[in-house]
Amino acid sequence: MRFANFVVNPMILPGKTIGVLGGGQLGRMLAQAATRLGYRVHIYEPQAHSPAGAVAHREVNAAYDDLAALMAFARGCDVVTYEFENVPAAPLQAIAALTRLLPDWRVLETAQNRSREKRWLRDQGLPHAQFAEVAAGGDVAAAIRQVGVPCVVKTADFGYDGKGQLKVMGEAGLAAAREKFRGQPAVIEQFIDFACEVSAVVARSAAGEVSVFPVSENIHADHILEFSIVPARVPADVKARAEALARLIAGKIGLVGVMGVEFFVTRSGDVLVNELAPRTHNSGHYTMDACVTSQFEQQVRAICGLPLGDPALLSPVVMVNILGDAWAKGEPKWEALLADPAVRLHLYGKSEARPGRKMGHFTVRAADVETALAKARELKEKL
Ligand code: AMP
């Protein structure tokens, strides 16, 4: 019943307007893919002059809890999606009553809170790290003892890129955890001594068509993605399990749109689901330069009811994030990147380069991933 209108009017064709909640780089690259296909794009973002607003037809600056502004925005769009996970679910529900909102607000509500997300994984019988929940004002130390050490304490809300996380190695860490998470709802996760991290971006249409991009191997530095390597250097059965889990999750959660699914690969070869993000994912940026269809075009296709595009990989590739740290000694030296035909540079047009802030990325294609990775590391150093 929820999607009954899709049966009557399944396609939102080029020329129509896509609304995006969030004006960051994911919204920018979505707007670029959508405008290439002839769509109009409206961005809703609290801060003026956003990366996405700069490449869209319209940018509305208002708060995410300004219901009147959100309603006015939604009325001007044929479909609304989001690129930012911390949009409160209640206004999304109001938007869904006015126009098509995809993915469904309930998908975001589950994924944006670590407690709900972990509970959902457990209820669906999907593999995940053992965890315990602590309500606001609850006993963090008791929950840590329940899971055991080492463990990772995470805020239930508004966590990303390792923000709001604390690793607890032993009894000595209990006081610090109590202090840091005082009064906040939190999730305590068993620490996984993983062999590596991988992720998959999955797309699902309203008709139930599912497509998964090649699994990416991800290397983080200070909890922020540094390199994505594709094909991932893991056994074929690990890749197959990650892909199958992404497919399964997309179907079970009722996804219409795209979703990034992050996994831990344990030393014994188990694949555990770490996190779900019902939007495009940083680890899927490589698709823009190395796949037949990019994750952003796939998002447009999925939310507009178009046939999904081919996710096939055209060549081995490594994606490197460019953080604000690269500006420590002035403007980075782009010449080496720009001089190499196997390298593509993407900058997000952010004016202020703060440490840890994602300012852009580049991809390196080569005949094999080891060559691409060696070149990627070298080029990153030269910046
Ligand atoms: P998250 O924001 O939950 O994706 O965490 C960011 C990063 O912290 C992950 O990509 C891992 O590198 C690390 N991390 C998070 N949770 C765990 C865990 N339970 N065990 C080991 N490492 C973790």
mmCIF file of C-alpha atoms and ligand atoms in Angstrom:
data_model
loop_
_atom_site.group_PDB
_atom_site.id
_atom_site.type_symbol
_atom_site.label_atom_id
_atom_site.label_comp_id
_atom_site.label_asym_id
_atom_site.label_seq_id
_atom_site.Cartn_x
_atom_site.Cartn_y
_atom_site.Cartn_z
ATOM 1 C CA MET A 1 0.000 0.000 0.000
ATOM 2 C CA ARG A 2 2.791 2.377 0.904
ATOM 3 C CA PHE A 3 4.024 2.583 -2.654
ATOM 4 C CA ALA A 4 0.638 2.381 -4.397
ATOM 5 C CA ASN A 5 1.220 5.647 -6.295
ATOM 6 C CA PHE A 6 4.285 4.129 -7.987
ATOM 7 C CA VAL A 7 2.093 1.612 -9.727
ATOM 8 C CA VAL A 8 0.003 4.388 -11.274
ATOM 9 C CA ASN A 9 2.941 6.728 -11.986
ATOM 10 C CA PRO A 10 6.157 4.791 -11.630
ATOM 11 C CA MET A 11 8.648 7.091 -13.381
ATOM 12 C CA ILE A 12 9.773 10.589 -12.578
ATOM 13 C CA LEU A 13 11.268 11.609 -15.892
ATOM 14 C CA PRO A 14 14.074 14.065 -16.698
ATOM 15 C CA GLY A 15 12.809 17.645 -16.498
ATOM 16 C CA LYS A 16 11.175 16.951 -13.113
ATOM 17 C CA THR A 17 12.567 18.247 -9.810
ATOM 18 C CA ILE A 18 14.573 16.237 -7.291
ATOM 19 C CA GLY A 19 14.779 17.715 -3.785
ATOM 20 C CA VAL A 20 17.758 16.889 -1.589
ATOM 21 C CA LEU A 21 17.905 17.407 2.177
ATOM 22 C CA GLY A 22 21.523 18.242 2.946
ATOM 23 C CA GLY A 23 23.961 20.345 0.969
ATOM 24 C CA GLY A 24 27.262 18.516 1.469
ATOM 25 C CA GLN A 25 29.457 16.729 -1.053
ATOM 26 C CA LEU A 26 27.084 13.779 -1.412
ATOM 27 C CA GLY A 27 24.308 16.201 -2.397
ATOM 28 C CA ARG A 28 26.705 17.988 -4.745
ATOM 29 C CA MET A 29 27.675 14.812 -6.616
ATOM 30 C CA LEU A 30 24.025 13.714 -6.693
ATOM 31 C CA ALA A 31 23.065 17.099 -8.173
ATOM 32 C CA GLN A 32 25.809 16.757 -10.787
ATOM 33 C CA ALA A 33 24.571 13.290 -11.811
ATOM 34 C CA ALA A 34 20.925 14.403 -11.817
ATOM 35 C CA THR A 35 21.486 17.569 -13.856
ATOM 36 C CA ARG A 36 23.489 15.555 -16.399
ATOM 37 C CA LEU A 37 20.344 13.483 -16.877
ATOM 38 C CA GLY A 38 18.257 16.645 -17.325
ATOM 39 C CA TYR A 39 16.620 16.850 -13.902
ATOM 40 C CA ARG A 40 16.165 20.005 -11.888
ATOM 41 C CA VAL A 41 17.670 19.863 -8.382
ATOM 42 C CA HIS A 42 16.648 21.782 -5.256
ATOM 43 C CA ILE A 43 18.828 21.646 -2.145
ATOM 44 C CA TYR A 44 17.592 22.175 1.430
ATOM 45 C CA GLU A 45 20.445 23.051 3.748
ATOM 46 C CA PRO A 46 20.725 25.168 6.922
ATOM 47 C CA GLN A 47 24.024 26.810 5.901
ATOM 48 C CA ALA A 48 24.168 29.186 2.920
ATOM 49 C CA HIS A 49 26.551 28.603 -0.033
ATOM 50 C CA SER A 50 26.731 24.846 0.414
ATOM 51 C CA PRO A 51 28.779 22.543 -1.855
ATOM 52 C CA ALA A 52 25.541 21.135 -3.332
ATOM 53 C CA GLY A 53 23.769 24.485 -3.571
ATOM 54 C CA ALA A 54 26.561 25.748 -5.828
ATOM 55 C CA VAL A 55 25.662 23.216 -8.547
ATOM 56 C CA ALA A 56 21.865 23.078 -8.101
ATOM 57 C CA HIS A 57 18.955 25.093 -9.519
ATOM 58 C CA ARG A 58 17.863 26.275 -6.110
ATOM 59 C CA GLU A 59 19.181 26.292 -2.552
ATOM 60 C CA VAL A 60 16.833 26.837 0.387
ATOM 61 C CA ASN A 61 18.522 27.761 3.673
ATOM 62 C CA ALA A 62 16.426 26.867 6.726
ATOM 63 C CA ALA A 63 16.691 24.596 9.761
ATOM 64 C CA TYR A 64 15.824 20.881 9.575
ATOM 65 C CA ASP A 65 13.101 21.401 12.171
ATOM 66 C CA ASP A 66 11.480 24.352 10.360
ATOM 67 C CA LEU A 67 8.361 22.484 9.335
ATOM 68 C CA ALA A 68 6.848 25.338 7.289
ATOM 69 C CA ALA A 69 10.054 25.768 5.247
ATOM 70 C CA LEU A 70 10.359 21.999 4.728
ATOM 71 C CA MET A 71 6.753 21.749 3.553
ATOM 72 C CA ALA A 72 7.187 24.632 1.106
ATOM 73 C CA PHE A 73 10.374 22.956 -0.186
ATOM 74 C CA ALA A 74 8.663 19.573 -0.583
ATOM 75 C CA ARG A 75 5.744 21.090 -2.517
ATOM 76 C CA GLY A 76 8.209 22.259 -5.172
ATOM 77 C CA CYS A 77 9.730 18.783 -5.690
ATOM 78 C CA ASP A 78 8.533 15.645 -7.522
ATOM 79 C CA VAL A 79 10.671 13.457 -5.261
ATOM 80 C CA VAL A 80 12.690 14.251 -2.147
ATOM 81 C CA THR A 81 15.702 12.344 -0.871
ATOM 82 C CA TYR A 82 18.371 13.013 1.746
ATOM 83 C CA GLU A 83 22.151 13.010 1.733
ATOM 84 C CA PHE A 84 22.542 13.747 5.417
ATOM 85 C CA GLU A 85 21.625 11.198 8.053
ATOM 86 C CA ASN A 86 20.814 13.430 10.988
ATOM 87 C CA VAL A 87 17.616 14.918 9.579
ATOM 88 C CA PRO A 88 14.979 14.297 12.276
ATOM 89 C CA ALA A 89 12.466 11.607 11.273
ATOM 90 C CA ALA A 90 9.320 13.589 12.246
ATOM 91 C CA PRO A 91 9.602 16.297 9.538
ATOM 92 C CA LEU A 92 10.447 13.566 7.022
ATOM 93 C CA GLN A 93 7.154 11.933 7.841
ATOM 94 C CA ALA A 94 5.383 15.215 7.090
ATOM 95 C CA ILE A 95 7.213 15.487 3.746
ATOM 96 C CA ALA A 96 6.164 11.938 2.859
ATOM 97 C CA ALA A 97 2.535 12.995 3.251
ATOM 98 C CA LEU A 98 3.050 15.690 0.576
ATOM 99 C CA THR A 99 5.346 14.159 -2.005
ATOM 100 C CA ARG A 100 7.420 11.077 -2.742
ATOM 101 C CA LEU A 101 10.192 10.725 -0.135
ATOM 102 C CA LEU A 102 12.806 8.037 -0.755
ATOM 103 C CA PRO A 103 14.214 6.081 0.950
ATOM 104 C CA ASP A 104 11.206 5.810 3.290
ATOM 105 C CA TRP A 105 11.632 7.865 6.486
ATOM 106 C CA ARG A 106 11.440 4.654 8.547
ATOM 107 C CA VAL A 107 14.650 3.425 6.897
ATOM 108 C CA LEU A 108 16.465 6.578 7.995
ATOM 109 C CA GLU A 109 14.941 6.394 11.469
ATOM 110 C CA THR A 110 16.397 2.901 11.897
ATOM 111 C CA ALA A 111 19.834 3.708 10.467
ATOM 112 C CA GLN A 112 20.412 7.083 12.141
ATOM 113 C CA ASN A 113 20.404 5.752 15.680
ATOM 114 C CA ARG A 114 22.953 3.094 16.656
ATOM 115 C CA SER A 115 20.641 1.438 19.171
ATOM 116 C CA ARG A 116 17.807 1.038 16.683
ATOM 117 C CA GLU A 117 20.235 -0.026 13.970
ATOM 118 C CA LYS A 118 21.881 -2.711 16.106
ATOM 119 C CA ARG A 119 18.517 -3.945 17.387
ATOM 120 C CA TRP A 120 17.248 -4.171 13.810
ATOM 121 C CA LEU A 121 20.302 -6.229 12.762
ATOM 122 C CA ARG A 122 19.792 -8.531 15.744
ATOM 123 C CA ASP A 123 16.049 -8.915 15.093
ATOM 124 C CA GLN A 124 16.699 -9.751 11.452
ATOM 125 C CA GLY A 125 19.260 -12.375 12.415
ATOM 126 C CA LEU A 126 22.070 -10.563 10.563
ATOM 127 C CA PRO A 127 25.675 -10.986 11.740
ATOM 128 C CA HIS A 128 26.946 -8.066 13.876
ATOM 129 C CA ALA A 129 29.260 -7.312 16.809
ATOM 130 C CA GLN A 130 27.727 -8.162 20.198
ATOM 131 C CA PHE A 131 26.386 -5.065 21.920
ATOM 132 C CA ALA A 132 24.535 -3.645 24.898
ATOM 133 C CA GLU A 133 22.434 -0.492 25.109
ATOM 134 C CA VAL A 134 22.528 2.234 27.744
ATOM 135 C CA ALA A 135 19.597 4.646 28.116
ATOM 136 C CA ALA A 136 20.244 8.328 28.947
ATOM 137 C CA GLY A 137 21.367 8.407 32.568
ATOM 138 C CA GLY A 138 21.925 4.638 32.570
ATOM 139 C CA ASP A 139 24.899 2.734 33.950
ATOM 140 C CA VAL A 140 27.626 2.728 31.274
ATOM 141 C CA ALA A 141 29.974 0.656 33.446
ATOM 142 C CA ALA A 142 27.400 -2.107 33.940
ATOM 143 C CA ALA A 143 26.792 -2.298 30.184
ATOM 144 C CA ILE A 144 30.561 -2.426 29.538
ATOM 145 C CA ARG A 145 30.880 -5.329 31.997
ATOM 146 C CA GLN A 146 28.005 -7.077 30.202
ATOM 147 C CA VAL A 147 29.761 -6.891 26.792
ATOM 148 C CA GLY A 148 33.267 -7.315 28.198
ATOM 149 C CA VAL A 149 36.506 -5.576 27.274
ATOM 150 C CA PRO A 150 37.959 -4.547 24.933
ATOM 151 C CA CYS A 151 34.881 -2.716 23.669
ATOM 152 C CA VAL A 152 33.887 0.480 21.914
ATOM 153 C CA VAL A 153 31.405 2.879 23.498
ATOM 154 C CA LYS A 154 29.458 4.945 20.961
ATOM 155 C CA THR A 155 26.782 7.628 21.319
ATOM 156 C CA ALA A 156 23.466 6.309 20.030
ATOM 157 C CA ASP A 157 22.742 9.487 18.064
ATOM 158 C CA PHE A 158 24.677 11.735 15.682
ATOM 159 C CA GLY A 159 27.775 9.566 15.370
ATOM 160 C CA TYR A 160 29.884 9.409 12.221
ATOM 161 C CA ASP A 161 33.568 9.094 11.290
ATOM 162 C CA GLY A 162 34.387 7.888 14.802
ATOM 163 C CA LYS A 163 32.911 10.992 16.454
ATOM 164 C CA GLY A 164 31.401 10.200 19.847
ATOM 165 C CA GLN A 165 33.380 6.960 20.256
ATOM 166 C CA LEU A 166 35.683 5.658 22.950
ATOM 167 C CA LYS A 167 37.611 2.426 23.013
ATOM 168 C CA VAL A 168 37.720 0.826 26.461
ATOM 169 C CA MET A 169 40.578 -1.634 26.944
ATOM 170 C CA GLY A 170 40.061 -2.586 30.582
ATOM 171 C CA GLU A 171 38.678 -1.629 33.990
ATOM 172 C CA ALA A 172 40.835 1.518 33.917
ATOM 173 C CA GLY A 173 38.766 2.900 31.018
ATOM 174 C CA LEU A 174 35.442 2.707 32.867
ATOM 175 C CA ALA A 175 35.730 6.110 34.541
ATOM 176 C CA ALA A 176 36.589 7.859 31.268
ATOM 177 C CA ALA A 177 33.624 6.179 29.555
ATOM 178 C CA ARG A 178 31.287 7.189 32.386
ATOM 179 C CA GLU A 179 32.510 10.767 32.134
ATOM 180 C CA LYS A 180 32.362 11.048 28.321
ATOM 181 C CA PHE A 181 28.899 9.513 27.930
ATOM 182 C CA ARG A 182 27.280 10.954 31.052
ATOM 183 C CA GLY A 183 23.541 11.426 30.482
ATOM 184 C CA GLN A 184 23.662 10.283 26.848
ATOM 185 C CA PRO A 185 22.111 7.168 25.359
ATOM 186 C CA ALA A 186 24.949 4.931 24.148
ATOM 187 C CA VAL A 187 25.744 1.581 22.598
ATOM 188 C CA ILE A 188 28.578 -0.622 23.859
ATOM 189 C CA GLU A 189 30.038 -2.800 21.123
ATOM 190 C CA GLN A 190 32.418 -5.696 21.424
ATOM 191 C CA PHE A 191 35.766 -4.582 19.929
ATOM 192 C CA ILE A 192 36.366 -6.487 16.698
ATOM 193 C CA ASP A 193 40.021 -7.191 15.976
ATOM 194 C CA PHE A 194 39.213 -7.197 12.280
ATOM 195 C CA ALA A 195 41.450 -8.344 9.425
ATOM 196 C CA CYS A 196 40.014 -5.556 7.276
ATOM 197 C CA GLU A 197 36.944 -3.449 6.620
ATOM 198 C CA VAL A 198 34.885 -3.675 3.453
ATOM 199 C CA SER A 199 31.691 -2.030 2.255
ATOM 200 C CA ALA A 200 29.110 -2.368 -0.483
ATOM 201 C CA VAL A 201 26.773 0.183 -2.012
ATOM 202 C CA VAL A 202 23.449 -1.415 -2.870
ATOM 203 C CA ALA A 203 20.616 0.058 -4.912
ATOM 204 C CA ARG A 204 17.021 -1.095 -4.908
ATOM 205 C CA SER A 205 14.120 0.126 -7.029
ATOM 206 C CA ALA A 206 10.451 0.345 -6.028
ATOM 207 C CA ALA A 207 9.866 -2.657 -8.294
ATOM 208 C CA GLY A 208 12.300 -4.675 -6.147
ATOM 209 C CA GLU A 209 15.195 -4.712 -8.637
ATOM 210 C CA VAL A 210 18.473 -4.871 -6.660
ATOM 211 C CA SER A 211 21.984 -4.023 -7.839
ATOM 212 C CA VAL A 212 25.217 -4.050 -5.821
ATOM 213 C CA PHE A 213 28.418 -2.208 -6.752
ATOM 214 C CA PRO A 214 31.709 -4.122 -6.429
ATOM 215 C CA VAL A 215 32.775 -4.548 -2.786
ATOM 216 C CA SER A 216 35.355 -1.999 -1.647
ATOM 217 C CA GLU A 217 38.174 -2.545 0.863
ATOM 218 C CA ASN A 218 38.476 0.459 3.154
ATOM 219 C CA ILE A 219 41.463 1.747 5.080
ATOM 220 C CA HIS A 220 40.744 4.349 7.770
ATOM 221 C CA ALA A 221 43.046 6.812 9.515
ATOM 222 C CA ASP A 222 41.776 8.361 12.765
ATOM 223 C CA HIS A 223 38.365 6.757 12.061
ATOM 224 C CA ILE A 224 38.042 8.634 8.749
ATOM 225 C CA LEU A 225 38.142 6.796 5.432
ATOM 226 C CA GLU A 226 41.537 7.262 3.799
ATOM 227 C CA PHE A 227 41.644 4.735 0.927
ATOM 228 C CA SER A 228 39.026 2.617 -0.834
ATOM 229 C CA ILE A 229 40.493 -0.231 -2.863
ATOM 230 C CA VAL A 230 38.500 -2.028 -5.570
ATOM 231 C CA PRO A 231 38.471 -4.947 -6.157
ATOM 232 C CA ALA A 232 38.845 -5.570 -2.414
ATOM 233 C CA ARG A 233 41.850 -7.785 -1.548
ATOM 234 C CA VAL A 234 39.743 -10.418 0.225
ATOM 235 C CA PRO A 235 38.816 -13.989 -0.770
ATOM 236 C CA ALA A 236 35.990 -14.339 -3.299
ATOM 237 C CA ASP A 237 33.671 -15.921 -0.715
ATOM 238 C CA VAL A 238 34.082 -12.914 1.622
ATOM 239 C CA LYS A 239 33.104 -10.597 -1.237
ATOM 240 C CA ALA A 240 30.173 -12.827 -2.103
ATOM 241 C CA ARG A 241 28.949 -12.817 1.509
ATOM 242 C CA ALA A 242 29.221 -9.025 1.798
ATOM 243 C CA GLU A 243 27.319 -8.612 -1.451
ATOM 244 C CA ALA A 244 24.646 -11.108 -0.404
ATOM 245 C CA LEU A 245 24.222 -9.355 2.960
ATOM 246 C CA ALA A 246 23.843 -5.954 1.246
ATOM 247 C CA ARG A 247 21.151 -7.418 -1.032
ATOM 248 C CA LEU A 248 19.371 -9.063 1.849
ATOM 249 C CA ILE A 249 19.429 -5.885 3.952
ATOM 250 C CA ALA A 250 18.092 -3.755 1.070
ATOM 251 C CA GLY A 251 15.125 -6.086 0.696
ATOM 252 C CA LYS A 252 14.429 -6.590 4.395
ATOM 253 C CA ILE A 253 14.519 -2.871 5.230
ATOM 254 C CA GLY A 254 12.392 -1.949 2.191
ATOM 255 C CA LEU A 255 15.036 0.289 0.625
ATOM 256 C CA VAL A 256 14.139 2.345 -2.429
ATOM 257 C CA GLY A 257 17.267 4.308 -3.261
ATOM 258 C CA VAL A 258 20.877 3.491 -2.436
ATOM 259 C CA MET A 259 22.509 2.418 0.809
ATOM 260 C CA GLY A 260 26.094 1.993 1.957
ATOM 261 C CA VAL A 261 26.655 -1.089 4.108
ATOM 262 C CA GLU A 262 29.913 -1.278 6.104
ATOM 263 C CA PHE A 263 31.356 -4.578 7.259
ATOM 264 C CA PHE A 264 34.130 -5.915 9.468
ATOM 265 C CA VAL A 265 35.935 -8.981 8.115
ATOM 266 C CA THR A 266 37.225 -10.905 11.123
ATOM 267 C CA ARG A 267 40.489 -12.824 11.204
ATOM 268 C CA SER A 268 38.529 -16.061 10.955
ATOM 269 C CA GLY A 269 36.802 -14.803 7.793
ATOM 270 C CA ASP A 270 33.401 -13.898 9.268
ATOM 271 C CA VAL A 271 31.643 -10.902 7.742
ATOM 272 C CA LEU A 272 29.876 -8.708 10.342
ATOM 273 C CA VAL A 273 27.638 -5.746 9.514
ATOM 274 C CA ASN A 274 28.987 -2.577 11.138
ATOM 275 C CA GLU A 275 26.807 0.238 9.847
ATOM 276 C CA LEU A 276 24.010 1.101 7.435
ATOM 277 C CA ALA A 277 23.774 4.471 5.664
ATOM 278 C CA PRO A 278 20.650 4.914 3.510
ATOM 279 C CA ARG A 279 22.354 7.209 1.001
ATOM 280 C CA THR A 280 25.429 7.213 -1.186
ATOM 281 C CA HIS A 281 28.630 6.353 0.646
ATOM 282 C CA ASN A 282 32.165 7.764 0.699
ATOM 283 C CA SER A 283 33.539 4.312 -0.147
ATOM 284 C CA GLY A 284 31.412 4.357 -3.332
ATOM 285 C CA HIS A 285 33.000 7.468 -4.830
ATOM 286 C CA TYR A 286 35.248 5.265 -6.955
ATOM 287 C CA THR A 287 32.167 4.340 -9.030
ATOM 288 C CA MET A 288 32.200 7.796 -10.655
ATOM 289 C CA ASP A 289 35.451 7.074 -12.442
ATOM 290 C CA ALA A 290 35.651 3.283 -12.602
ATOM 291 C CA CYS A 291 32.122 1.878 -13.088
ATOM 292 C CA VAL A 292 29.654 1.966 -15.973
ATOM 293 C CA THR A 293 27.169 3.759 -13.685
ATOM 294 C CA SER A 294 28.104 5.932 -10.692
ATOM 295 C CA GLN A 295 26.466 5.512 -7.281
ATOM 296 C CA PHE A 296 24.970 8.997 -7.714
ATOM 297 C CA GLU A 297 23.352 8.202 -11.063
ATOM 298 C CA GLN A 298 22.127 4.956 -9.501
ATOM 299 C CA GLN A 299 20.519 6.960 -6.680
ATOM 300 C CA VAL A 300 18.727 9.147 -9.259
ATOM 301 C CA ARG A 301 17.581 6.068 -11.154
ATOM 302 C CA ALA A 302 16.338 4.287 -8.021
ATOM 303 C CA ILE A 303 14.360 7.212 -6.558
ATOM 304 C CA CYS A 304 12.911 8.240 -9.937
ATOM 305 C CA GLY A 305 11.748 4.744 -10.830
ATOM 306 C CA LEU A 306 14.079 4.413 -13.829
ATOM 307 C CA PRO A 307 15.737 1.065 -14.614
ATOM 308 C CA LEU A 308 18.878 0.628 -12.480
ATOM 309 C CA GLY A 309 22.212 1.139 -14.259
ATOM 310 C CA ASP A 310 25.016 -1.378 -14.775
ATOM 311 C CA PRO A 311 27.344 -1.385 -11.713
ATOM 312 C CA ALA A 312 30.175 -3.219 -13.545
ATOM 313 C CA LEU A 313 33.773 -2.231 -12.735
ATOM 314 C CA LEU A 314 35.777 -0.976 -15.737
ATOM 315 C CA SER A 315 39.219 -1.142 -14.110
ATOM 316 C CA PRO A 316 40.938 -1.631 -10.743
ATOM 317 C CA VAL A 317 40.853 1.632 -8.798
ATOM 318 C CA VAL A 318 41.880 3.286 -5.540
ATOM 319 C CA MET A 319 40.015 6.280 -4.103
ATOM 320 C CA VAL A 320 41.816 8.670 -1.767
ATOM 321 C CA ASN A 321 40.035 11.197 0.449
ATOM 322 C CA ILE A 322 41.515 14.686 0.567
ATOM 323 C CA LEU A 323 41.019 16.189 4.020
ATOM 324 C CA GLY A 324 41.464 19.762 5.168
ATOM 325 C CA ASP A 325 44.818 18.714 6.666
ATOM 326 C CA ALA A 326 46.244 18.820 3.124
ATOM 327 C CA TRP A 327 46.012 22.643 3.330
ATOM 328 C CA ALA A 328 48.318 22.813 6.372
ATOM 329 C CA LYS A 329 51.098 24.360 4.271
ATOM 330 C CA GLY A 330 48.894 26.303 1.865
ATOM 331 C CA GLU A 331 47.011 25.232 -1.270
ATOM 332 C CA PRO A 332 47.823 21.605 -2.110
ATOM 333 C CA LYS A 333 49.926 21.029 -5.211
ATOM 334 C CA TRP A 334 47.370 19.671 -7.669
ATOM 335 C CA GLU A 335 49.757 19.589 -10.659
ATOM 336 C CA ALA A 336 50.937 15.996 -10.161
ATOM 337 C CA LEU A 337 47.351 14.732 -9.972
ATOM 338 C CA LEU A 338 46.207 16.750 -12.944
ATOM 339 C CA ALA A 339 49.160 15.696 -15.091
ATOM 340 C CA ASP A 340 48.351 11.983 -14.854
ATOM 341 C CA PRO A 341 45.657 10.668 -17.229
ATOM 342 C CA ALA A 342 44.942 7.724 -14.881
ATOM 343 C CA VAL A 343 44.030 10.099 -12.047
ATOM 344 C CA ARG A 344 40.823 12.078 -11.597
ATOM 345 C CA LEU A 345 40.427 14.879 -9.096
ATOM 346 C CA HIS A 346 37.125 15.847 -7.446
ATOM 347 C CA LEU A 347 36.952 18.918 -5.214
ATOM 348 C CA TYR A 348 33.811 19.867 -3.318
ATOM 349 C CA GLY A 349 34.143 23.651 -3.429
ATOM 350 C CA LYS A 350 34.366 24.089 0.360
ATOM 351 C CA SER A 351 35.929 27.413 1.241
ATOM 352 C CA GLU A 352 37.282 26.556 4.692
ATOM 353 C CA ALA A 353 39.804 23.700 5.026
ATOM 354 C CA ARG A 354 39.579 22.404 8.612
ATOM 355 C CA PRO A 355 41.565 19.362 9.800
ATOM 356 C CA GLY A 356 39.515 16.191 9.268
ATOM 357 C CA ARG A 357 37.045 17.935 6.947
ATOM 358 C CA LYS A 358 36.403 16.130 3.657
ATOM 359 C CA MET A 359 37.410 18.617 0.946
ATOM 360 C CA GLY A 360 37.616 16.321 -2.075
ATOM 361 C CA HIS A 361 38.951 13.006 -3.312
ATOM 362 C CA PHE A 362 40.906 11.558 -6.192
ATOM 363 C CA THR A 363 40.908 8.201 -7.899
ATOM 364 C CA VAL A 364 43.799 6.305 -9.439
ATOM 365 C CA ARG A 365 43.145 3.603 -12.026
ATOM 366 C CA ALA A 366 45.747 0.990 -12.953
ATOM 367 C CA ALA A 367 46.015 -2.548 -14.321
ATOM 368 C CA ASP A 368 45.992 -3.919 -10.736
ATOM 369 C CA VAL A 369 45.145 -2.534 -7.288
ATOM 370 C CA GLU A 370 48.677 -2.823 -5.877
ATOM 371 C CA THR A 371 49.990 -0.495 -8.591
ATOM 372 C CA ALA A 372 47.043 1.864 -8.087
ATOM 373 C CA LEU A 373 47.538 1.880 -4.299
ATOM 374 C CA ALA A 374 51.289 2.538 -4.531
ATOM 375 C CA LYS A 375 50.639 5.463 -6.880
ATOM 376 C CA ALA A 376 47.787 6.746 -4.712
ATOM 377 C CA ARG A 377 50.013 6.810 -1.605
ATOM 378 C CA GLU A 378 52.783 8.553 -3.522
ATOM 379 C CA LEU A 379 50.439 11.204 -4.960
ATOM 380 C CA LYS A 380 48.851 11.802 -1.561
ATOM 381 C CA GLU A 381 52.294 12.428 -0.057
ATOM 382 C CA LYS A 382 53.084 14.947 -2.827
ATOM 383 C CA LEU A 383 49.993 17.049 -2.131
HETATM 384 P P1 AMP B 1 31.699 3.756 12.865
HETATM 385 O O1 AMP B 1 31.448 5.236 12.955
HETATM 386 O O2 AMP B 1 30.872 2.947 13.797
HETATM 387 O O3 AMP B 1 31.629 3.248 11.441
HETATM 388 O O4 AMP B 1 33.211 3.563 13.326
HETATM 389 C C1 AMP B 1 34.263 4.181 12.628
HETATM 390 C C2 AMP B 1 35.452 3.240 12.600
HETATM 391 O O5 AMP B 1 35.873 2.899 13.939
HETATM 392 C C3 AMP B 1 35.167 1.917 11.922
HETATM 393 O O6 AMP B 1 35.249 2.016 10.525
HETATM 394 C C4 AMP B 1 36.255 1.051 12.550
HETATM 395 O O7 AMP B 1 37.501 1.294 11.938
HETATM 396 C C5 AMP B 1 36.304 1.538 13.989
HETATM 397 N N1 AMP B 1 35.361 0.741 14.823
HETATM 398 C C6 AMP B 1 34.081 1.043 15.088
HETATM 399 N N2 AMP B 1 33.481 0.088 15.825
HETATM 400 C C7 AMP B 1 34.399 -0.865 16.054
HETATM 401 C C8 AMP B 1 34.392 -2.121 16.752
HETATM 402 N N3 AMP B 1 33.296 -2.572 17.387
HETATM 403 N N4 AMP B 1 35.523 -2.843 16.743
HETATM 404 C C9 AMP B 1 36.648 -2.377 16.118
HETATM 405 N N5 AMP B 1 36.721 -1.207 15.457
HETATM 406 C C10 AMP B 1 35.622 -0.449 15.419
#
